Amino acid sequence: MVRFRLKPQQLLRILEILGVLSSTSPKPISGRFYNILQNIVWCLTFGNLIFQLIGEMLYIYHNQDDNIMVLKTIFVAACVTDGVLNLIICHIQKERLQYLLEEIENYLQTADKNDINILQKHVNRYTLILAANTLLLSCAGLIICFRPLITKERFPVDVWYPSFMDTPFRSFLIYVSQIFSGLECVLCFNTDISIAMFFCYSTARLEVLQHNLENTKTKDFIRACIKEHQDIIKFVELTQATVQYLILKLNLTMGTAAVCSLFPLIIDQPLAVKGQFVFSFLSACERFYISAWSANDLSEMSKKIAYSCSFEDYMTPETVNDILFIILRSQKPLTISMASFLPVLSIEYFGNFMTKAFSYFTAMKSVINT
């Protein structure tokens, strides 16, 4: 039983707030002044992340011989790159993201209580892992921010800048810049929640359609179900076109972060460093899982539509053609892929990736110990 229940309306409100804080909100702000301010904040956030990424690349260049430090810096650079790409993709796909969110909001206002309860049931399934991921990201961010207080390092993350930057005031500005970069990287999780919400909404509507098909026998109502099915398919296709590059970005950046964060965990490192990377590694894995889980649920539910139509009571001369149309269309499950040329995002894909990663690092640990 889910003790903490988050209503869909509350989840949308949280996503809106997080979107404003992370400069990824697709909703326009009324008023010319606020619109200009929003664009300025977006540019400052983007510039700050680029500044942070340049410092990390320079650090890698000047410390090529220290493999462990290079891997640790690549991990941080992957997280910063995730934030940069998140800003760019969300800005490009702003209109589509806004349309998808408004579609869900309109559904919550017009759907009956039973339909809302079905959507609530699906939201409850993901509440625990969303809360766990938020906690892991927060812990990782706090450890990074307070790293200079518990270690001898000057900054939360390792960077390299020219000597003229080595003054107390400029060092303080770099410190503050890194804090804001870390917050932006943590807030990128709101995009993953949005993607899961789109999949969850589509899955709930398919379940509502399944119940309707099981309880009706009239020709007019079956045709209304066909129209509803087509609307859901269009929504999923638009979702696919909108989020495929966000999913691709997530797999590339978090895959790199998960692989690199394993190295500090299998060799001798300070406990503070290991704690930082434990939370980061688990968070990266859960960011994979939340998208893969919701996408897999959508695919499985789309397959059940055909079974809902396979009853003898439906097969009348007036309805047989309509029923066959739904069955044939349901033979092709609704899947979400990173892009048309990349593998479908699924639990099996995630599992194979993590199995290979663990096998690789087990072998690496044996080599290091010898």
Coordinates of C-alpha atoms in Angstrom, one line a residue:
M1 CA 0.0 0.0 0.0
V2 CA 1.2 3.5 -0.9
R3 CA 1.3 5.6 2.3
F4 CA 2.1 8.8 0.5
R5 CA -0.2 9.5 -2.3
L6 CA 0.5 12.3 -4.8
K7 CA -2.5 13.4 -6.8
P8 CA -2.1 13.9 -10.6
Q9 CA -3.0 17.6 -10.1
Q10 CA -0.4 18.0 -7.4
L11 CA 2.2 16.2 -9.6
L12 CA 1.5 18.6 -12.5
R13 CA 1.9 21.6 -10.1
I14 CA 5.2 20.3 -8.8
L15 CA 6.4 19.8 -12.4
E16 CA 5.4 23.4 -13.2
I17 CA 7.4 24.7 -10.2
L18 CA 10.4 22.6 -10.9
G19 CA 10.3 23.7 -14.5
V20 CA 10.4 27.3 -13.6
L21 CA 13.3 26.8 -11.2
S22 CA 15.3 24.8 -13.8
S23 CA 14.4 27.1 -16.7
T24 CA 12.8 24.2 -18.6
S25 CA 9.1 25.1 -18.1
P26 CA 7.2 25.0 -21.4
K27 CA 4.4 27.2 -20.1
P28 CA 4.7 30.9 -21.2
I29 CA 4.7 33.5 -18.5
S30 CA 2.1 36.3 -19.0
G31 CA 3.6 39.7 -19.4
R32 CA 6.4 41.0 -21.6
F33 CA 8.7 41.8 -18.6
Y34 CA 8.4 38.3 -17.2
N35 CA 8.9 36.7 -20.6
I36 CA 12.2 38.7 -21.0
L37 CA 13.2 37.8 -17.5
Q38 CA 12.6 34.2 -18.2
N39 CA 14.8 34.3 -21.3
I40 CA 17.6 36.1 -19.4
V41 CA 17.5 33.5 -16.6
W42 CA 17.7 30.7 -19.3
C43 CA 20.7 32.3 -20.9
L44 CA 22.5 32.8 -17.5
T45 CA 21.8 29.2 -16.5
F46 CA 23.0 27.9 -19.9
G47 CA 26.1 30.1 -19.7
N48 CA 26.9 29.0 -16.2
L49 CA 26.7 25.3 -17.2
I50 CA 28.9 25.9 -20.2
F51 CA 31.4 27.7 -18.0
Q52 CA 31.4 24.8 -15.6
L53 CA 31.8 22.3 -18.4
I54 CA 34.8 24.2 -19.8
G55 CA 36.5 24.1 -16.4
E56 CA 36.0 20.4 -16.2
M57 CA 37.3 19.7 -19.7
L58 CA 40.4 21.8 -18.9
Y59 CA 40.9 19.8 -15.7
I60 CA 40.8 16.6 -17.7
Y61 CA 43.3 18.0 -20.2
H62 CA 45.8 19.0 -17.4
N63 CA 45.5 15.8 -15.4
Q64 CA 45.5 13.1 -18.1
D65 CA 47.9 10.9 -16.1
D66 CA 45.6 10.6 -13.1
N67 CA 43.1 8.1 -14.5
I68 CA 40.9 8.1 -11.4
M69 CA 40.6 11.9 -11.2
V70 CA 39.8 11.9 -14.9
L71 CA 37.0 9.4 -14.5
K72 CA 35.6 11.3 -11.6
T73 CA 35.6 14.5 -13.6
I74 CA 34.0 12.8 -16.6
F75 CA 31.2 11.7 -14.3
V76 CA 30.6 15.3 -13.2
A77 CA 30.9 16.5 -16.8
A78 CA 28.3 14.0 -17.9
C79 CA 25.9 15.4 -15.3
V80 CA 26.6 19.0 -16.4
T81 CA 26.1 17.9 -20.1
D82 CA 22.8 16.4 -19.1
G83 CA 21.7 19.8 -17.8
V84 CA 23.0 21.6 -20.9
L85 CA 21.2 19.3 -23.3
N86 CA 18.1 19.4 -21.1
L87 CA 17.9 23.2 -21.4
I88 CA 18.4 23.0 -25.2
I89 CA 15.9 20.2 -26.0
C90 CA 13.2 21.5 -23.7
H91 CA 13.6 25.0 -25.3
I92 CA 13.3 23.5 -28.8
Q93 CA 10.3 21.2 -27.9
K94 CA 8.6 23.9 -25.8
E95 CA 5.4 24.0 -27.8
R96 CA 5.0 20.2 -27.9
L97 CA 5.7 19.8 -24.2
Q98 CA 3.2 22.5 -23.5
Y99 CA 0.5 20.8 -25.6
L100 CA 1.1 17.5 -23.9
L101 CA 0.8 19.0 -20.4
E102 CA -2.3 20.9 -21.4
E103 CA -3.8 17.7 -22.7
I104 CA -3.4 16.0 -19.4
E105 CA -4.7 19.0 -17.5
N106 CA -7.9 19.1 -19.7
Y107 CA -8.4 15.4 -19.1
L108 CA -8.2 15.8 -15.4
Q109 CA -10.9 18.5 -15.6
T110 CA -13.3 16.6 -17.9
A111 CA -12.8 12.9 -17.0
D112 CA -15.2 11.2 -14.5
K113 CA -14.2 10.0 -11.1
N114 CA -13.6 6.4 -12.1
D115 CA -11.2 7.5 -14.9
I116 CA -9.3 9.8 -12.5
N117 CA -9.0 6.9 -10.0
I118 CA -7.4 4.7 -12.7
L119 CA -4.9 7.5 -13.4
Q120 CA -4.3 7.9 -9.7
K121 CA -3.6 4.1 -9.4
H122 CA -0.9 4.4 -12.0
V123 CA 0.6 7.5 -10.4
N124 CA 0.7 5.7 -7.1
R125 CA 2.9 2.9 -8.6
Y126 CA 5.6 5.4 -9.4
T127 CA 5.4 7.6 -6.2
L128 CA 7.8 5.5 -4.2
I129 CA 10.6 5.4 -6.8
L130 CA 10.1 9.1 -7.5
A131 CA 10.5 10.0 -3.8
A132 CA 13.5 7.7 -3.6
N133 CA 15.2 9.3 -6.6
T134 CA 14.5 12.8 -5.3
L135 CA 16.1 11.8 -2.0
L136 CA 19.2 10.3 -3.7
L137 CA 19.7 13.3 -5.9
S138 CA 19.3 15.6 -2.9
C139 CA 21.9 13.7 -0.9
A140 CA 24.3 13.6 -3.8
G141 CA 23.9 17.4 -4.3
L142 CA 24.4 18.2 -0.7
I143 CA 27.5 16.1 -0.4
I144 CA 28.9 17.8 -3.5
C145 CA 28.1 21.3 -2.1
F146 CA 29.6 20.6 1.3
R147 CA 32.6 18.7 -0.1
P148 CA 35.1 21.6 0.6
L149 CA 34.0 21.6 4.3
I150 CA 34.9 18.0 4.9
T151 CA 37.9 17.7 2.5
K152 CA 40.9 19.8 1.6
E153 CA 39.4 20.7 -1.8
R154 CA 38.7 24.3 -2.7
F155 CA 35.6 23.7 -4.8
P156 CA 32.7 21.3 -4.8
V157 CA 34.0 19.7 -8.0
D158 CA 37.4 19.6 -9.6
V159 CA 38.0 22.2 -12.3
W160 CA 40.9 24.1 -13.8
Y161 CA 41.0 27.7 -14.6
P162 CA 43.9 30.1 -15.6
S163 CA 46.0 31.7 -12.9
F164 CA 44.3 35.1 -13.1
M165 CA 41.1 33.4 -11.7
D166 CA 43.0 32.5 -8.5
T167 CA 41.8 35.4 -6.3
P168 CA 39.6 35.2 -3.2
F169 CA 36.7 37.0 -4.9
R170 CA 36.9 35.0 -8.2
S171 CA 37.2 31.8 -6.3
F172 CA 34.1 32.6 -4.4
L173 CA 32.3 33.3 -7.6
I174 CA 33.4 29.9 -9.0
Y175 CA 32.2 28.3 -5.8
V176 CA 28.8 29.9 -6.1
S177 CA 28.7 29.0 -9.8
Q178 CA 29.3 25.4 -9.1
I179 CA 26.6 25.4 -6.4
F180 CA 24.0 26.7 -9.0
S181 CA 25.3 24.2 -11.6
G182 CA 24.7 21.4 -9.1
L183 CA 21.2 22.6 -8.4
E184 CA 20.4 22.7 -12.1
C185 CA 21.7 19.2 -12.5
V186 CA 19.5 18.0 -9.7
L187 CA 16.5 19.8 -11.0
C188 CA 16.9 18.0 -14.4
F189 CA 15.0 15.2 -12.8
N190 CA 11.8 17.1 -13.4
T191 CA 12.1 16.2 -17.1
D192 CA 12.3 12.5 -16.3
I193 CA 9.1 12.9 -14.2
S194 CA 7.4 14.6 -17.1
I195 CA 8.3 11.8 -19.4
A196 CA 7.0 9.2 -17.0
M197 CA 3.8 11.3 -16.5
F198 CA 3.1 11.2 -20.3
F199 CA 3.5 7.5 -20.4
C200 CA 1.5 7.0 -17.2
Y201 CA -1.3 9.1 -18.7
S202 CA -1.4 7.1 -21.9
T203 CA -1.4 3.8 -20.0
A204 CA -4.3 5.0 -17.8
R205 CA -6.4 6.0 -20.8
L206 CA -5.7 2.6 -22.4
E207 CA -6.9 0.9 -19.2
V208 CA -10.1 3.0 -19.3
L209 CA -10.6 2.0 -22.9
Q210 CA -10.1 -1.6 -22.0
H211 CA -12.8 -1.4 -19.4
N212 CA -15.2 0.3 -21.8
L213 CA -14.6 -2.4 -24.4
E214 CA -15.4 -5.1 -21.9
N215 CA -18.7 -3.5 -20.9
T216 CA -20.2 -2.5 -24.2
K217 CA -21.8 -4.3 -27.1
T218 CA -23.5 -1.6 -29.1
K219 CA -22.1 -0.5 -32.5
D220 CA -22.1 3.2 -31.8
F221 CA -20.2 2.8 -28.5
I222 CA -17.7 0.5 -30.1
R223 CA -17.0 3.1 -32.8
A224 CA -16.6 5.7 -30.0
C225 CA -14.0 3.4 -28.5
I226 CA -12.2 3.2 -31.8
K227 CA -12.1 7.0 -32.0
E228 CA -10.7 7.1 -28.4
H229 CA -8.1 4.5 -29.4
Q230 CA -7.0 6.6 -32.3
D231 CA -6.7 9.7 -30.1
I232 CA -4.5 7.8 -27.6
I233 CA -2.3 6.5 -30.5
K234 CA -1.9 10.1 -31.8
F235 CA -1.0 11.3 -28.3
V236 CA 1.6 8.5 -27.9
E237 CA 3.1 9.3 -31.4
L238 CA 3.4 13.0 -30.4
T239 CA 5.0 12.0 -27.1
Q240 CA 7.5 9.8 -29.0
A241 CA 8.4 12.6 -31.3
T242 CA 8.8 15.0 -28.4
V243 CA 10.7 12.9 -25.9
Q244 CA 12.9 10.7 -28.1
Y245 CA 15.9 13.0 -27.9
L246 CA 15.3 13.6 -24.1
I247 CA 15.5 9.8 -23.7
L248 CA 18.6 9.6 -25.9
K249 CA 20.2 12.3 -23.8
L250 CA 19.3 10.5 -20.6
N251 CA 20.8 7.2 -21.8
L252 CA 24.1 8.8 -23.0
T253 CA 24.7 11.1 -20.1
M254 CA 23.5 8.9 -17.3
G255 CA 25.0 5.8 -18.8
T256 CA 28.4 7.6 -18.8
A257 CA 27.8 8.8 -15.3
A258 CA 26.8 5.3 -14.0
V259 CA 29.9 3.7 -15.6
C260 CA 32.3 6.3 -14.3
S261 CA 30.9 6.5 -10.8
L262 CA 31.6 2.8 -10.2
F263 CA 35.4 3.4 -10.3
P264 CA 35.6 5.4 -7.0
L265 CA 33.5 2.7 -5.4
I266 CA 35.8 -0.2 -6.1
I267 CA 39.1 1.4 -5.2
D268 CA 40.4 3.1 -2.0
Q269 CA 38.9 6.6 -1.8
P270 CA 37.8 8.8 1.2
L271 CA 34.4 7.9 2.6
A272 CA 33.1 11.3 1.7
V273 CA 34.0 10.7 -2.0
K274 CA 32.5 7.2 -1.9
G275 CA 29.3 8.5 -0.4
Q276 CA 28.9 11.1 -3.1
F277 CA 29.3 8.5 -5.8
V278 CA 27.1 5.9 -4.2
F279 CA 24.2 8.3 -4.2
S280 CA 25.0 9.5 -7.7
F281 CA 25.3 5.9 -9.1
L282 CA 22.0 4.8 -7.6
S283 CA 20.3 8.0 -8.8
A284 CA 21.5 7.5 -12.3
C285 CA 20.2 3.9 -12.3
E286 CA 16.8 5.0 -11.0
R287 CA 16.6 7.7 -13.7
F288 CA 17.0 4.9 -16.2
Y289 CA 14.4 2.7 -14.4
I290 CA 11.6 5.3 -14.0
S291 CA 11.5 5.9 -17.8
A292 CA 11.9 2.3 -18.7
W293 CA 9.3 1.1 -16.3
S294 CA 6.6 3.5 -17.4
A295 CA 7.4 2.9 -21.1
N296 CA 7.2 -0.9 -20.5
D297 CA 3.8 -0.5 -18.8
L298 CA 2.5 1.5 -21.8
S299 CA 3.6 -1.2 -24.2
E300 CA 2.0 -4.0 -22.1
M301 CA -1.3 -2.2 -21.7
S302 CA -1.5 -1.5 -25.4
K303 CA -1.3 -5.3 -26.1
K304 CA -4.2 -6.0 -23.7
I305 CA -6.7 -4.0 -25.9
A306 CA -6.8 -6.8 -28.4
Y307 CA -7.7 -9.3 -25.7
S308 CA -10.5 -7.1 -24.4
C309 CA -12.2 -7.4 -27.8
S310 CA -11.9 -11.2 -28.1
F311 CA -15.2 -12.1 -26.6
E312 CA -18.1 -14.0 -28.4
D313 CA -20.7 -11.5 -27.2
Y314 CA -19.1 -8.8 -29.3
M315 CA -19.1 -10.8 -32.6
T316 CA -22.4 -9.7 -34.2
P317 CA -22.8 -8.9 -37.9
E318 CA -23.0 -5.2 -37.0
T319 CA -19.8 -5.0 -34.9
V320 CA -17.5 -7.6 -36.3
N321 CA -15.7 -5.3 -38.7
D322 CA -15.1 -2.7 -36.0
I323 CA -13.9 -5.3 -33.5
L324 CA -11.5 -6.7 -36.0
F325 CA -10.2 -3.2 -36.8
I326 CA -9.3 -2.7 -33.1
I327 CA -7.7 -6.1 -32.8
L328 CA -5.5 -5.6 -35.9
R329 CA -4.4 -2.2 -34.7
S330 CA -3.6 -3.5 -31.3
Q331 CA -1.3 -6.2 -32.7
K332 CA 1.4 -3.5 -32.9
P333 CA 2.1 -2.4 -29.3
L334 CA 2.7 1.2 -28.5
T335 CA 6.5 1.5 -27.9
I336 CA 8.7 4.4 -27.0
S337 CA 12.2 4.5 -28.5
M338 CA 15.1 6.9 -28.1
A339 CA 15.1 7.5 -31.8
S340 CA 14.1 5.6 -35.0
F341 CA 17.7 4.2 -35.4
L342 CA 18.3 3.3 -31.7
P343 CA 17.0 0.4 -29.6
V344 CA 13.6 0.5 -27.9
L345 CA 13.7 1.7 -24.4
S346 CA 12.6 -1.2 -22.2
I347 CA 13.3 -3.0 -19.0
E348 CA 15.3 -5.7 -20.9
Y349 CA 17.5 -3.0 -22.5
F350 CA 18.2 -1.4 -19.1
G351 CA 18.8 -4.8 -17.5
N352 CA 21.3 -5.9 -20.2
F353 CA 23.2 -2.6 -19.9
M354 CA 23.5 -2.8 -16.2
T355 CA 24.5 -6.5 -16.3
K356 CA 27.3 -5.8 -18.7
A357 CA 28.5 -2.8 -16.7
F358 CA 28.7 -4.8 -13.4
S359 CA 30.5 -7.7 -15.2
Y360 CA 33.0 -5.2 -16.6
F361 CA 33.7 -3.6 -13.3
T362 CA 34.0 -6.9 -11.5
A363 CA 36.8 -7.8 -13.9
M364 CA 38.4 -4.4 -13.5
K365 CA 38.4 -4.7 -9.7
S366 CA 40.2 -8.0 -9.9
V367 CA 42.8 -6.4 -12.2
I368 CA 43.3 -3.5 -9.8
N369 CA 43.6 -5.7 -6.7
T370 CA 46.3 -7.8 -8.4

